[in-house]
CSV table of C-alpha atoms in Angstrom, one decimal:
chain,number,residue,atom,x,y,z
J,17,MET,CA,116.2,165.7,30.7
J,18,PRO,CA,118.5,163.0,32.1
J,19,VAL,CA,118.0,160.8,29.1
J,20,ALA,CA,119.3,160.7,25.5
J,21,ARG,CA,117.3,162.0,22.6
J,22,VAL,CA,116.6,158.5,21.4
J,23,TYR,CA,114.9,157.6,24.6
J,24,SER,CA,111.3,156.5,23.6
J,25,PRO,CA,109.0,155.7,26.5
J,26,GLU,CA,106.0,153.5,25.8
J,27,PRO,CA,104.5,152.1,29.0
J,28,ARG,CA,102.0,149.8,27.3
J,29,PHE,CA,101.5,147.1,30.0
J,30,PHE,CA,100.5,149.8,32.4
J,31,ASP,CA,97.5,150.6,30.2
J,32,LEU,CA,96.0,147.1,31.0
J,33,GLY,CA,95.0,148.2,34.5
J,34,GLU,CA,94.6,146.6,37.8
J,35,ASP,CA,93.3,143.3,36.5
J,36,TYR,CA,96.9,142.6,35.4
J,37,GLY,CA,99.1,144.4,38.0
J,38,ASP,CA,99.2,146.4,41.2
J,39,ALA,CA,100.8,149.8,41.6
J,40,VAL,CA,103.6,149.5,44.2
J,41,ARG,CA,106.5,151.4,45.7
J,42,ALA,CA,110.1,150.3,46.0
J,43,ALA,CA,111.6,149.7,49.4
J,44,GLU,CA,113.7,152.4,51.0
J,45,PHE,CA,117.2,151.0,51.3
J,46,PRO,CA,119.9,152.0,53.8
J,47,GLN,CA,122.4,152.6,51.1
J,48,ALA,CA,122.9,152.5,47.3
J,49,LEU,CA,126.4,151.4,46.1
J,50,LEU,CA,126.6,151.0,42.3
J,51,ARG,CA,128.3,147.7,41.6
J,52,PHE,CA,127.5,147.2,37.9
J,53,ARG,CA,126.3,149.6,35.2
J,54,ASN,CA,125.7,148.2,31.7
J,55,ASP,CA,126.1,151.2,29.4
J,56,ARG,CA,126.1,148.9,26.4
J,57,ALA,CA,122.5,148.0,27.1
J,58,ALA,CA,121.6,151.4,28.4
J,59,ALA,CA,122.7,153.0,25.1
J,60,GLU,CA,120.1,150.8,23.2
J,61,VAL,CA,117.3,152.6,25.1
J,62,GLY,CA,118.8,156.1,25.5
J,63,LEU,CA,119.8,155.8,29.2
J,64,GLU,CA,123.6,155.8,28.9
J,65,THR,CA,123.7,159.6,29.4
J,66,LEU,CA,122.4,159.3,33.0
J,67,THR,CA,124.8,160.7,35.5
J,68,GLY,CA,125.9,158.7,38.5
J,69,PRO,CA,123.4,160.3,40.9
J,70,GLU,CA,120.6,160.1,38.3
J,71,TRP,CA,121.4,156.4,37.8
J,72,ILE,CA,121.1,155.7,41.5
J,73,ASP,CA,117.9,157.8,41.7
J,74,HIS,CA,116.2,155.8,39.0
J,75,PHE,CA,117.6,152.3,39.6
J,76,GLY,CA,118.3,152.4,43.3
J,77,ARG,CA,115.4,154.5,44.6
J,78,PHE,CA,113.2,154.0,41.5
J,79,ALA,CA,112.1,157.6,40.8
J,80,PRO,CA,110.1,157.1,37.6
J,81,LEU,CA,111.9,157.8,34.3
J,82,PRO,CA,110.4,160.4,32.1
J,83,GLY,CA,107.1,159.3,30.6
J,84,GLN,CA,106.7,156.3,32.9
J,85,PRO,CA,103.8,156.1,35.4
J,86,GLY,CA,105.6,154.3,38.3
J,87,PRO,CA,106.2,150.6,39.1
J,88,VAL,CA,103.6,147.9,38.9
J,89,ALA,CA,103.9,144.3,40.3
J,90,MET,CA,102.6,142.0,37.6
J,91,ARG,CA,100.0,139.4,38.4
J,92,TYR,CA,100.4,135.8,37.2
J,93,HIS,CA,100.1,132.2,38.3
J,94,GLY,CA,102.2,129.2,37.3
J,95,HIS,CA,103.2,125.6,37.5
J,96,GLN,CA,106.1,125.2,39.8
J,97,PHE,CA,107.8,121.8,39.3
J,98,ARG,CA,104.4,120.9,37.7
J,99,THR,CA,102.3,121.8,40.7
J,100,TYR,CA,99.9,124.6,40.0
J,101,ASN,CA,100.3,127.7,42.3
J,102,PRO,CA,97.6,130.4,42.2
J,103,ASP,CA,99.5,132.5,44.7
J,104,LEU,CA,102.3,133.8,42.5
J,105,GLY,CA,103.0,137.2,41.1
J,106,ASP,CA,105.9,139.7,41.3
J,107,GLY,CA,106.9,139.1,44.9
J,108,ARG,CA,110.3,140.8,45.0
J,109,GLY,CA,110.3,142.7,41.8
J,110,PHE,CA,108.1,144.9,39.5
J,111,LEU,CA,107.9,146.3,36.0
J,112,ALA,CA,109.5,149.7,36.3
J,113,ALA,CA,109.3,151.1,32.8
J,114,GLN,CA,108.8,150.2,29.1
J,115,MET,CA,110.4,151.8,26.1
J,116,ARG,CA,111.4,151.2,22.5
J,117,ASP,CA,115.0,150.1,21.9
J,118,ALA,CA,117.2,151.1,19.0
J,119,GLY,CA,115.8,148.3,16.8
J,120,GLY,CA,112.2,149.4,17.5
J,121,ARG,CA,111.4,146.5,19.9
J,122,LEU,CA,109.3,147.2,23.0
J,123,VAL,CA,111.5,146.4,26.0
J,124,ASP,CA,110.9,146.3,29.8
J,125,LEU,CA,112.9,147.4,32.7
J,126,GLY,CA,112.1,144.9,35.4
J,127,THR,CA,113.5,144.6,38.9
J,128,LYS,CA,114.6,141.9,41.3
J,129,GLY,CA,115.0,142.6,45.0
J,130,SER,CA,113.1,145.9,45.0
J,131,GLY,CA,111.0,145.2,48.1
J,132,ARG,CA,107.7,143.6,49.2
J,133,THR,CA,104.6,143.6,47.0
J,134,PRO,CA,101.1,142.2,47.5
J,135,TRP,CA,102.5,138.9,46.1
J,136,SER,CA,105.4,138.5,48.5
J,137,ARG,CA,103.7,135.8,50.5
J,138,GLY,CA,105.5,136.6,53.7
J,139,ALA,CA,109.0,136.8,52.1
J,140,ASP,CA,111.2,139.9,52.4
J,141,GLY,CA,111.1,141.0,48.8
J,142,ARG,CA,114.9,141.2,48.7
J,143,LEU,CA,117.7,139.9,46.5
J,144,THR,CA,121.1,138.7,47.8
J,145,LEU,CA,124.1,140.5,46.3
J,146,LYS,CA,125.4,137.0,45.4
J,147,GLY,CA,122.2,136.3,43.4
J,148,GLY,CA,122.6,139.6,41.6
J,149,VAL,CA,126.3,139.0,40.7
J,150,ARG,CA,125.3,135.5,39.4
J,151,GLU,CA,122.5,137.0,37.2
J,152,VAL,CA,124.9,139.6,35.7
J,153,LEU,CA,127.4,136.9,34.8
J,154,ALA,CA,124.8,134.5,33.4
J,155,ALA,CA,123.3,137.2,31.2
J,156,GLU,CA,126.6,138.4,29.9
J,157,MET,CA,127.8,134.9,29.0
J,158,LEU,CA,124.5,133.9,27.4
J,159,GLN,CA,124.5,137.0,25.2
J,160,ARG,CA,128.0,136.2,24.0
J,161,LEU,CA,127.0,132.6,23.2
J,162,GLY,CA,124.0,133.7,21.1
J,163,VAL,CA,121.2,132.8,23.5
J,164,PRO,CA,118.2,135.2,23.4
J,165,THR,CA,118.5,136.7,26.9
J,166,SER,CA,117.5,139.5,29.2
J,167,ARG,CA,120.5,141.7,30.1
J,168,ALA,CA,121.4,142.9,33.5
J,169,LEU,CA,121.3,146.7,33.3
J,170,SER,CA,122.1,147.7,36.8
J,171,LEU,CA,123.2,146.1,40.1
J,172,ILE,CA,123.2,148.2,43.3
J,173,GLU,CA,124.2,147.0,46.7
J,174,THR,CA,121.6,148.1,49.2
J,175,GLY,CA,123.1,147.7,52.7
J,176,GLU,CA,120.9,145.2,54.4
J,177,ALA,CA,121.8,141.9,56.0
J,178,LEU,CA,119.6,139.1,54.7
J,179,GLU,CA,118.9,135.7,56.2
J,180,ARG,CA,118.8,132.8,53.7
J,181,GLY,CA,118.5,129.1,54.2
J,182,ASP,CA,120.6,128.2,51.2
J,183,GLU,CA,123.7,130.3,51.7
J,184,PRO,CA,125.7,131.5,54.6
J,185,SER,CA,123.8,134.3,56.5
J,186,PRO,CA,123.6,137.1,57.1
J,187,THR,CA,124.4,138.0,53.5
J,188,ARG,CA,124.6,141.2,51.6
J,189,SER,CA,121.6,142.6,49.7
J,190,ALA,CA,121.2,144.2,46.3
J,191,VAL,CA,118.6,145.3,43.8
J,192,LEU,CA,118.9,144.3,40.1
J,193,VAL,CA,117.4,145.9,37.1
J,194,ARG,CA,117.1,143.8,33.9
J,195,LEU,CA,116.3,144.8,30.3
J,196,SER,CA,114.0,142.3,28.7
J,197,HIS,CA,111.9,142.0,25.6
J,198,SER,CA,108.9,141.0,27.7
J,199,HIS,CA,107.8,139.9,31.2
J,200,ILE,CA,104.5,138.5,30.1
J,201,ARG,CA,104.8,134.9,31.1
J,202,PHE,CA,102.9,131.7,30.3
J,203,GLY,CA,101.6,132.1,33.8
J,204,THR,CA,100.1,135.5,33.0
J,205,PHE,CA,97.7,133.7,30.7
J,206,GLN,CA,97.2,130.9,33.1
J,207,ARG,CA,95.9,133.3,35.8
J,208,ALA,CA,93.2,134.7,33.5
J,209,ALA,CA,92.1,131.1,32.5
J,210,TYR,CA,92.2,130.0,36.2
J,211,LEU,CA,89.9,132.9,37.1
J,212,GLY,CA,87.5,132.0,34.2
J,213,ARG,CA,88.0,135.4,32.8
J,214,LYS,CA,87.6,135.0,29.0
J,215,ASP,CA,87.6,138.8,28.7
J,216,GLN,CA,91.0,139.1,30.4
J,217,LEU,CA,92.4,136.3,28.1
J,218,GLU,CA,91.2,138.1,25.0
J,219,ILE,CA,92.6,141.5,26.2
J,220,LEU,CA,95.9,139.9,27.1
J,221,LEU,CA,96.1,138.0,23.8
J,222,GLU,CA,95.6,141.2,21.8
J,223,HIS,CA,98.1,143.1,23.9
J,224,ALA,CA,100.8,140.5,23.5
J,225,ARG,CA,100.0,139.7,19.9
J,226,SER,CA,100.0,143.3,18.7
J,227,LEU,CA,103.3,144.1,20.5
J,228,TYR,CA,105.4,140.9,20.1
J,229,HIS,CA,103.9,139.0,17.2
J,230,PRO,CA,102.1,141.6,15.2
J,231,HIS,CA,101.9,139.7,11.9
J,232,VAL,CA,99.5,137.2,13.6
J,233,ALA,CA,95.9,138.2,12.8
J,234,PRO,CA,93.9,139.8,15.7
J,235,GLY,CA,92.1,137.2,17.7
J,236,ASP,CA,94.1,134.3,16.4
J,237,ALA,CA,95.2,132.6,19.6
J,238,ALA,CA,96.4,129.5,17.8
J,239,GLY,CA,98.6,131.6,15.5
J,240,PHE,CA,99.9,133.4,18.5
J,241,LEU,CA,100.7,130.1,20.2
J,242,ALA,CA,102.5,128.9,17.1
J,243,GLU,CA,104.8,131.9,17.3
J,244,VAL,CA,105.5,131.4,21.0
J,245,VAL,CA,106.1,127.7,20.3
J,246,ASP,CA,108.7,128.5,17.6
J,247,ALA,CA,110.4,131.2,19.8
J,248,SER,CA,110.5,128.8,22.7
J,249,ALA,CA,111.9,126.0,20.6
J,250,ARG,CA,114.7,128.3,19.5
J,251,LEU,CA,115.4,129.2,23.1
J,252,ALA,CA,115.6,125.6,24.2
J,253,ALA,CA,117.9,124.8,21.3
J,254,ARG,CA,120.2,127.7,22.1
J,255,TRP,CA,120.4,126.6,25.7
J,256,ILE,CA,121.5,123.2,24.6
J,257,ALA,CA,124.1,124.5,22.2
J,258,ALA,CA,125.5,126.8,24.9
J,259,GLY,CA,125.7,123.9,27.4
J,260,PHE,CA,123.4,125.9,29.7
J,261,VAL,CA,121.1,124.7,32.4
J,262,HIS,CA,118.5,127.3,33.5
J,263,GLY,CA,117.5,125.3,36.5
J,264,VAL,CA,113.9,126.4,37.1
J,265,LEU,CA,111.7,126.1,34.0
J,266,ASN,CA,108.3,126.8,35.7
J,267,THR,CA,105.6,128.4,33.7
J,268,ASP,CA,106.2,131.8,35.4
J,269,ASN,CA,109.8,131.7,34.2
J,270,LEU,CA,109.0,131.4,30.5
J,271,ASN,CA,107.7,134.3,28.5
J,272,VAL,CA,105.9,134.9,25.2
J,273,THR,CA,108.9,136.2,23.3
J,274,GLY,CA,111.2,133.2,23.9
J,275,GLU,CA,113.8,135.2,25.8
J,276,SER,CA,115.7,133.6,28.7
J,277,PHE,CA,115.4,135.5,32.0
J,278,ASP,CA,115.3,135.2,35.8
J,279,TYR,CA,118.5,133.4,36.5
J,280,GLY,CA,118.6,131.6,39.8
J,281,PRO,CA,120.4,128.3,40.3
J,282,TRP,CA,121.8,128.2,36.7
J,283,ARG,CA,124.9,126.2,35.7
J,284,PHE,CA,127.0,125.8,32.5
J,285,LEU,CA,127.9,122.2,31.7
J,286,PRO,CA,131.5,121.2,32.5
J,287,HIS,CA,131.2,118.4,30.1
J,288,TYR,CA,128.4,116.4,28.3
J,289,GLU,CA,126.1,115.0,31.0
J,290,PRO,CA,122.4,114.7,30.0
J,291,GLY,CA,121.2,114.4,33.6
J,292,PHE,CA,123.2,117.4,34.9
J,293,THR,CA,120.9,119.5,37.2
J,294,ALA,CA,121.5,123.1,38.3
J,295,ALA,CA,119.1,123.4,41.3
J,296,TYR,CA,119.9,121.4,44.5
J,297,PHE,CA,116.1,121.2,45.1
J,298,ASP,CA,115.5,119.5,41.7
J,299,GLN,CA,115.8,116.1,43.3
J,300,PHE,CA,114.3,114.2,40.4
J,301,GLY,CA,116.1,116.0,37.6
J,302,LEU,CA,112.9,117.5,36.1
J,303,TYR,CA,114.9,120.4,34.7
J,304,ALA,CA,118.1,118.6,33.9
J,305,PHE,CA,120.2,119.6,30.9
J,306,ALA,CA,118.8,117.2,28.4
J,307,ARG,CA,115.2,117.5,29.7
J,308,GLN,CA,115.0,121.2,29.1
J,309,PRO,CA,113.3,120.9,25.7
J,310,GLU,CA,110.7,118.5,27.3
J,311,ALA,CA,110.2,121.0,30.1
J,312,VAL,CA,109.6,123.9,27.7
J,313,PHE,CA,107.2,121.8,25.7
J,314,TRP,CA,105.3,120.8,28.8
J,315,ALA,CA,105.0,124.5,29.8
J,316,LEU,CA,103.8,125.3,26.3
J,317,THR,CA,101.0,122.8,26.6
J,318,GLN,CA,99.9,124.6,29.7
J,319,LEU,CA,99.8,127.9,27.8
J,320,GLY,CA,97.8,126.1,25.1
J,321,GLY,CA,95.4,124.9,27.7
J,322,ALA,CA,95.0,128.4,29.0
J,323,LEU,CA,94.1,129.6,25.5
J,324,LYS,CA,91.4,127.0,25.0
J,325,PRO,CA,88.5,129.3,26.0
J,326,ILE,CA,89.3,131.7,23.1
J,327,ASP,CA,90.2,129.4,20.3
J,328,ASP,CA,89.6,126.0,18.7
J,329,ALA,CA,91.3,123.1,20.6
J,330,ASP,CA,92.4,121.4,17.4
J,331,ALA,CA,94.1,124.5,16.1
J,332,LEU,CA,95.9,125.0,19.4
J,333,THR,CA,97.0,121.3,19.3
J,334,SER,CA,98.3,121.8,15.8
J,335,ALA,CA,100.4,124.8,17.0
J,336,LEU,CA,101.8,122.8,19.8
J,337,ASN,CA,102.8,119.9,17.5
J,338,GLY,CA,105.1,122.3,15.7
J,339,PHE,CA,107.5,122.3,18.7
J,340,GLY,CA,109.4,119.1,17.8
J,341,PRO,CA,110.3,119.9,14.2
J,342,ALA,CA,111.1,123.5,15.2
J,343,TYR,CA,113.4,122.4,18.0
J,344,ILE,CA,115.4,120.1,15.8
J,345,ARG,CA,115.6,122.8,13.1
J,346,HIS,CA,116.8,125.4,15.6
J,347,LEU,CA,119.2,123.0,17.3
J,348,ARG,CA,120.9,122.3,14.0
J,349,ALA,CA,121.2,126.0,13.3
J,350,ALA,CA,122.6,126.7,16.7
J,351,PHE,CA,125.3,124.1,16.4
J,352,LEU,CA,126.3,125.3,13.0
J,353,GLU,CA,126.5,128.8,14.4
J,354,ARG,CA,128.6,127.7,17.4
J,355,LEU,CA,130.9,125.8,15.0
J,356,GLY,CA,131.2,128.7,12.6
J,357,VAL,CA,130.1,126.9,9.5
J,358,LEU,CA,127.4,127.3,6.8
J,359,SER,CA,124.4,125.1,6.3
J,360,LEU,CA,124.8,122.3,3.7
J,361,GLY,CA,121.2,121.1,3.9
J,362,GLU,CA,119.2,119.2,6.4
J,363,ALA,CA,120.8,115.8,6.1
J,364,ALA,CA,124.4,117.1,6.3
J,365,ASP,CA,123.6,119.5,9.1
J,366,GLN,CA,122.0,116.7,11.1
J,367,ARG,CA,125.0,114.5,10.5
J,368,LEU,CA,127.2,117.2,11.9
J,369,LEU,CA,124.9,117.7,15.0
J,370,ASP,CA,124.9,114.0,15.7
J,371,ALA,CA,128.6,113.7,15.2
J,372,ALA,CA,129.4,116.6,17.6
J,373,LEU,CA,127.1,115.2,20.3
J,374,ALA,CA,128.7,111.7,19.9
J,375,LEU,CA,132.2,113.2,20.3
J,376,LEU,CA,131.2,115.2,23.4
J,377,ARG,CA,129.5,112.0,24.8
J,378,GLU,CA,132.6,109.9,24.2
J,379,GLY,CA,135.0,112.5,25.5
J,380,GLY,CA,133.3,112.5,28.9
J,381,ALA,CA,134.9,114.6,31.6
J,382,ALA,CA,138.1,114.9,29.6
J,383,LEU,CA,136.5,116.9,26.8
J,384,ARG,CA,134.7,119.9,28.3
J,385,TRP,CA,131.7,121.4,26.5
J,386,GLU,CA,133.0,124.8,25.5
J,387,PRO,CA,136.5,123.9,24.3
J,388,LEU,CA,135.1,121.7,21.4
J,389,PHE,CA,133.5,124.8,19.9
J,390,HIS,CA,136.5,126.9,20.5
J,391,ASP,CA,139.0,124.4,19.0
J,392,TRP,CA,137.0,123.6,15.9
J,393,PHE,CA,135.4,127.0,15.1
J,394,ALA,CA,135.3,127.5,11.3
J,395,GLY,CA,136.0,123.8,10.6
J,396,PHE,CA,139.0,123.0,8.5
J,397,ALA,CA,140.5,126.4,9.0
J,398,SER,CA,141.1,125.5,12.7
J,399,SER,CA,142.7,122.1,12.1
J,400,ALA,CA,146.2,123.0,12.8
J,401,ARG,CA,145.3,125.0,15.9
J,402,ALA,CA,143.0,122.2,17.3
J,403,LEU,CA,145.4,119.4,16.6
J,404,SER,CA,148.4,121.1,18.2
J,405,GLY,CA,146.4,122.4,21.2
J,406,PRO,CA,145.9,121.1,24.7
J,407,ARG,CA,143.2,118.6,23.6
J,408,ALA,CA,145.0,117.2,20.6
J,409,LYS,CA,145.1,113.7,22.2
J,410,LEU,CA,141.3,113.7,22.4
J,411,TYR,CA,140.9,114.3,18.7
J,412,GLN,CA,141.5,110.8,17.4
J,413,GLY,CA,139.5,107.6,16.8
J,414,GLU,CA,136.4,106.7,14.8
J,415,THR,CA,134.1,109.0,16.6
J,416,PHE,CA,136.4,112.0,16.0
J,417,ASP,CA,136.9,111.0,12.4
J,418,ALA,CA,133.1,111.0,11.9
J,419,PHE,CA,132.9,114.5,13.5
J,420,ARG,CA,135.8,115.8,11.4
J,421,PHE,CA,134.3,114.4,8.2
J,422,ALA,CA,130.9,116.0,8.9
J,423,LEU,CA,132.5,119.3,9.9
J,424,PHE,CA,134.8,119.5,6.9
J,425,GLU,CA,131.8,119.0,4.6
J,426,HIS,CA,130.6,122.5,5.7
J,427,GLU,CA,132.1,125.7,4.4
J,428,PRO,CA,133.3,128.1,7.1
J,429,ASP,CA,131.1,131.1,7.8
J,430,ARG,CA,133.3,134.3,7.7
J,431,PRO,CA,136.6,132.5,8.6
J,432,GLU,CA,138.2,135.9,9.1
J,433,ARG,CA,136.6,135.8,12.6
J,434,LEU,CA,139.4,133.4,13.6
J,435,GLU,CA,141.6,136.5,13.7
J,436,ALA,CA,139.9,137.6,16.9
J,437,SER,CA,142.2,137.6,19.9
J,438,ARG,CA,140.2,134.9,21.7
J,439,PHE,CA,141.3,132.2,19.1
J,440,ALA,CA,144.9,133.0,19.9
J,441,ARG,CA,144.4,131.6,23.3
J,442,ALA,CA,144.5,127.9,24.0
J,443,GLU,CA,141.5,127.9,26.3
J,444,PRO,CA,138.0,129.5,25.7
J,445,GLU,CA,136.2,131.7,28.1
J,446,GLU,CA,134.0,129.6,30.3
J,447,LEU,CA,131.8,130.2,33.3
J,448,LEU,CA,131.8,127.1,35.4
J,449,ILE,CA,130.6,127.0,39.0
J,450,ASP,CA,134.1,127.0,40.6
J,451,GLU,CA,135.0,130.3,38.9
J,452,VAL,CA,131.6,131.8,39.8
J,453,GLU,CA,132.2,130.9,43.5
J,454,ALA,CA,135.7,132.3,43.4
J,455,ILE,CA,134.5,135.6,42.0
J,456,TRP,CA,131.9,135.8,44.8
J,457,ALA,CA,134.4,134.8,47.5
J,458,ALA,CA,136.6,137.7,46.5
J,459,ILE,CA,133.6,140.1,46.9
J,460,ASP,CA,132.3,138.5,50.0
J,461,SER,CA,135.6,138.2,51.9
J,462,GLY,CA,137.5,141.3,50.8
J,463,ASP,CA,135.0,143.4,48.8
J,464,ASP,CA,137.3,142.8,45.9
J,465,TRP,CA,135.4,143.4,42.7
J,466,ALA,CA,138.4,143.1,40.4
J,467,PRO,CA,137.8,139.4,39.4
J,468,PHE,CA,134.1,140.2,38.7
J,469,GLU,CA,135.0,143.2,36.5
J,470,ALA,CA,137.8,141.3,34.8
J,471,LYS,CA,135.5,138.4,34.0
J,472,ILE,CA,132.9,140.8,32.4
J,473,ALA,CA,135.7,142.3,30.3
J,474,ARG,CA,136.9,138.9,29.1
J,475,ILE,CA,133.4,137.8,28.3
J,476,ARG,CA,132.9,140.9,26.2
J,477,ALA,CA,136.3,140.8,24.5
J,478,ASP,CA,136.5,139.8,20.8
């Protein structure tokens, strides 16, 4: 066996049958060059013991892992920029395997760039190497910042020249494998509702409820929706606290576990800018930084609408109405965590949240998003460091005084964490677009992977 003893296959989605997915085969690629192997994530599911050739065989050629039936392209619909599209589905990826992780969660191995499927709609089913590199970086950084996220497990360069309209072409190709808690999207439910298949909705609800929200009673679609609402509110709050812009919050890019995945035109904020957009094609700022909670809630209302055939509309509406309070609660918690302090109660926590946002707003381009959390981690314990650091001149005035007062009200949470090596540095680890482009330029022009590998190491460092 090429897998560790803890490997626990459990291909549950495959049991749903052809109403929910299509058996497919991966493309045959000209080459398979391993560019990224995430043994940290692999160890959680018993795959870290794979040899180099075995890794390539399973994640470059997609020979089924033990106990796995072979890949399936998942069927779903979705709203794309609020326009309904019934012609979606896994068009350049598939569900390759499911297994239990070390914590007992059911997790998926999903692909990106693995070839054409019945849902490719004329596209080539491929992924650019640059897109793969960007997804690895995004997932690593988000994990560090405490955002529920899929992880990039593997990135293999596949030796094809791809033509793309949004980057210089021809460009290099790759296939990515991600480890995710679920690939069941809001759009998976939308498809069943669109087809008028109440039976499919009920089967899908029971499948997702039992696996991801098992404490909800069987058949309780409103209870299930309430759990998805809470998880999604937490995700949106964590994006905001991380200064992250996903870029494309269509209903096929949001899942029932509230885990961030499928990173395309993402960006991290350089500084506080509510209207900052990540996607060049988001011309009206629908998915801008500060509109992400609104976008997630809108998508949740579409999920609620899809569930109407199998539950009471008032109960579903009540579940949806929980989003606002949950989002604010999770946003307060996320900012406290990022600042390394303990809760002092709702009023004091809200005061700190408001004061931090006010300081970031007033600081403008001079005060980047990430350095504030780096400078003031653990509150009072960081005073000397912050007030003697490179941003000391920014930490003055009435707005700063209000922030400092609100922060110092809160006790530090495990202040010994300030002993980590990253706090000895004046600047935090960031992932702004100029650095991402420089990392790619080194790969593209000279096949130099050293900056990419060094960045991963720095992100993971204490």
